[in-house]
CSV table of C-alpha atoms in Angstrom, one decimal:
chain,number,residue,atom,x,y,z
L,1,UNK,CA,7.2,-1.7,-3.9
L,2,UNK,CA,3.7,-2.7,-5.5
L,3,UNK,CA,3.6,-2.6,-9.2
L,4,UNK,CA,0.3,-1.9,-11.4
L,5,UNK,CA,-0.2,-3.2,-14.7
L,6,UNK,CA,-2.7,-2.8,-17.2
L,7,UNK,CA,-3.5,-6.8,-16.9
L,8,UNK,CA,-5.8,-6.5,-13.9
L,9,UNK,CA,-9.4,-7.6,-14.2
L,10,UNK,CA,-12.2,-5.3,-15.4
L,11,UNK,CA,-10.6,-4.3,-18.7
L,12,UNK,CA,-8.2,-1.4,-19.4
L,13,UNK,CA,-10.7,1.3,-18.3
L,14,UNK,CA,-11.3,-0.6,-15.0
L,15,UNK,CA,-7.7,-1.6,-14.1
L,16,UNK,CA,-7.8,0.2,-10.7
L,17,UNK,CA,-10.7,1.1,-8.5
L,18,UNK,CA,-10.1,3.7,-6.0
L,19,UNK,CA,-12.0,4.4,-2.8
L,20,UNK,CA,-11.7,7.0,-0.2
L,21,UNK,CA,-10.7,6.0,3.5
L,22,UNK,CA,-13.1,8.8,4.5
L,23,UNK,CA,-16.0,7.3,2.8
L,24,UNK,CA,-15.2,3.8,4.4
L,25,UNK,CA,-15.3,5.5,8.0
L,26,UNK,CA,-18.5,7.0,6.8
L,27,UNK,CA,-20.0,3.7,6.0
L,28,UNK,CA,-18.6,2.1,9.4
L,29,UNK,CA,-20.8,4.6,11.3
L,30,UNK,CA,-23.9,4.4,8.9
L,31,UNK,CA,-24.0,0.5,9.0
L,32,UNK,CA,-22.6,0.3,12.7
L,33,UNK,CA,-19.9,-2.3,11.5
L,34,UNK,CA,-16.2,-2.0,10.9
L,35,UNK,CA,-15.5,-1.1,7.3
L,36,UNK,CA,-11.9,-1.2,6.5
L,37,UNK,CA,-9.7,-1.2,3.3
L,38,UNK,CA,-10.9,-3.2,0.3
L,39,UNK,CA,-14.4,-3.9,1.9
L,40,UNK,CA,-15.7,-2.4,-1.6
L,41,UNK,CA,-13.4,-4.4,-3.6
L,42,UNK,CA,-11.0,-1.3,-4.4
L,43,UNK,CA,-7.5,-2.1,-4.9
L,44,UNK,CA,-6.2,1.8,-4.2
L,45,UNK,CA,-7.5,3.5,-1.1
L,46,UNK,CA,-7.0,7.3,-1.0
L,47,UNK,CA,-7.1,9.7,2.1
L,48,UNK,CA,-7.4,13.4,1.7
L,49,UNK,CA,-8.7,13.3,-1.8
L,50,UNK,CA,-12.6,13.9,-2.5
L,51,UNK,CA,-13.5,11.3,-5.2
L,52,UNK,CA,-16.7,12.9,-5.7
L,53,UNK,CA,-14.9,15.8,-7.3
L,54,UNK,CA,-12.9,13.6,-9.6
L,55,UNK,CA,-13.5,14.5,-13.1
L,56,UNK,CA,-13.4,11.9,-15.9
L,57,UNK,CA,-10.2,12.5,-17.9
L,58,UNK,CA,-8.1,13.9,-15.3
L,59,UNK,CA,-4.8,12.2,-14.3
L,60,UNK,CA,-3.2,11.4,-11.2
L,61,UNK,CA,0.2,10.6,-10.6
L,62,UNK,CA,1.0,8.1,-7.9
L,63,UNK,CA,4.7,6.9,-7.6
L,64,UNK,CA,5.8,6.2,-10.9
L,65,UNK,CA,2.4,5.4,-12.1
L,66,UNK,CA,0.3,7.5,-14.1
L,67,UNK,CA,-3.7,6.9,-13.9
L,68,UNK,CA,-6.5,8.4,-15.8
L,69,UNK,CA,-10.1,8.7,-14.2
L,70,UNK,CA,-12.5,6.8,-16.5
L,71,UNK,CA,-15.7,6.6,-14.6
L,72,UNK,CA,-17.3,6.4,-11.1
L,73,UNK,CA,-18.4,3.0,-9.9
L,74,UNK,CA,-22.0,1.9,-10.6
L,75,UNK,CA,-22.7,-0.7,-7.9
L,76,UNK,CA,-24.1,-3.9,-9.1
L,77,UNK,CA,-25.5,-7.0,-7.1
L,78,UNK,CA,-22.0,-8.4,-6.5
L,79,UNK,CA,-21.6,-5.5,-3.8
L,80,UNK,CA,-24.6,-6.9,-2.0
L,81,UNK,CA,-23.2,-10.4,-1.9
L,82,UNK,CA,-19.9,-8.9,-0.6
L,83,UNK,CA,-21.5,-7.0,2.1
L,84,UNK,CA,-24.1,-9.7,2.7
L,85,UNK,CA,-27.1,-7.4,2.3
L,86,UNK,CA,-28.9,-7.1,-1.2
L,87,UNK,CA,-30.1,-3.5,-0.1
L,88,UNK,CA,-26.4,-2.4,-0.2
L,89,UNK,CA,-26.1,-1.6,-3.8
L,90,UNK,CA,-28.9,0.8,-3.8
L,91,UNK,CA,-27.9,2.3,-0.7
L,92,UNK,CA,-24.4,2.8,-2.2
L,93,UNK,CA,-25.7,4.2,-5.3
L,94,UNK,CA,-28.0,6.6,-3.2
L,95,UNK,CA,-25.0,8.0,-1.0
L,96,UNK,CA,-22.9,9.4,-4.1
L,97,UNK,CA,-20.0,7.9,-2.5
L,98,UNK,CA,-19.0,5.8,-5.4
L,99,UNK,CA,-15.3,5.6,-6.0
L,100,UNK,CA,-13.7,5.9,-9.3
L,101,UNK,CA,-12.2,3.5,-12.0
L,102,UNK,CA,-9.1,4.4,-13.5
L,103,UNK,CA,-7.0,3.2,-16.3
L,104,UNK,CA,-3.3,3.0,-16.3
L,105,UNK,CA,-1.7,5.5,-18.7
L,106,UNK,CA,1.9,4.5,-17.6
L,107,UNK,CA,2.8,1.4,-15.6
L,108,UNK,CA,5.3,1.8,-12.7
L,109,UNK,CA,5.7,1.3,-9.0
L,110,UNK,CA,3.7,2.8,-6.0
L,111,UNK,CA,4.0,2.4,-2.4
L,112,UNK,CA,1.3,2.8,0.6
L,113,UNK,CA,1.7,6.5,1.6
L,114,UNK,CA,2.8,7.9,-1.6
L,115,UNK,CA,1.1,11.2,-2.4
L,116,UNK,CA,-1.6,11.4,-5.1
L,117,UNK,CA,-1.0,14.2,-7.3
L,118,UNK,CA,-3.8,15.3,-9.4
L,119,UNK,CA,-2.8,16.6,-12.8
L,120,UNK,CA,-5.1,18.5,-15.1
């Protein structure tokens, strides 16, 4: 079982970066190259959850981990370097397929396939 802790890079408000599998598939079609998990640097890939509807402050229960949405991702030049195209950050921003950063409210374990329960 994977264990998330608050000692990840990016500070406590950016401990977890979630990106949607549906948006990765959209990028695959848009760019004509295979975009798979972690292509955007995420450490949590979601499925069936529209991250564009995520609200800052809402909490997610995933396994025994409790997360809280802190902000959407604002792309920087590093995304262009990662993707090999300096135009990608501007394109990424224009698509509104940003993913979200989360802080860890309660450390715990999670596994691939765990349901994400959005708590209000």
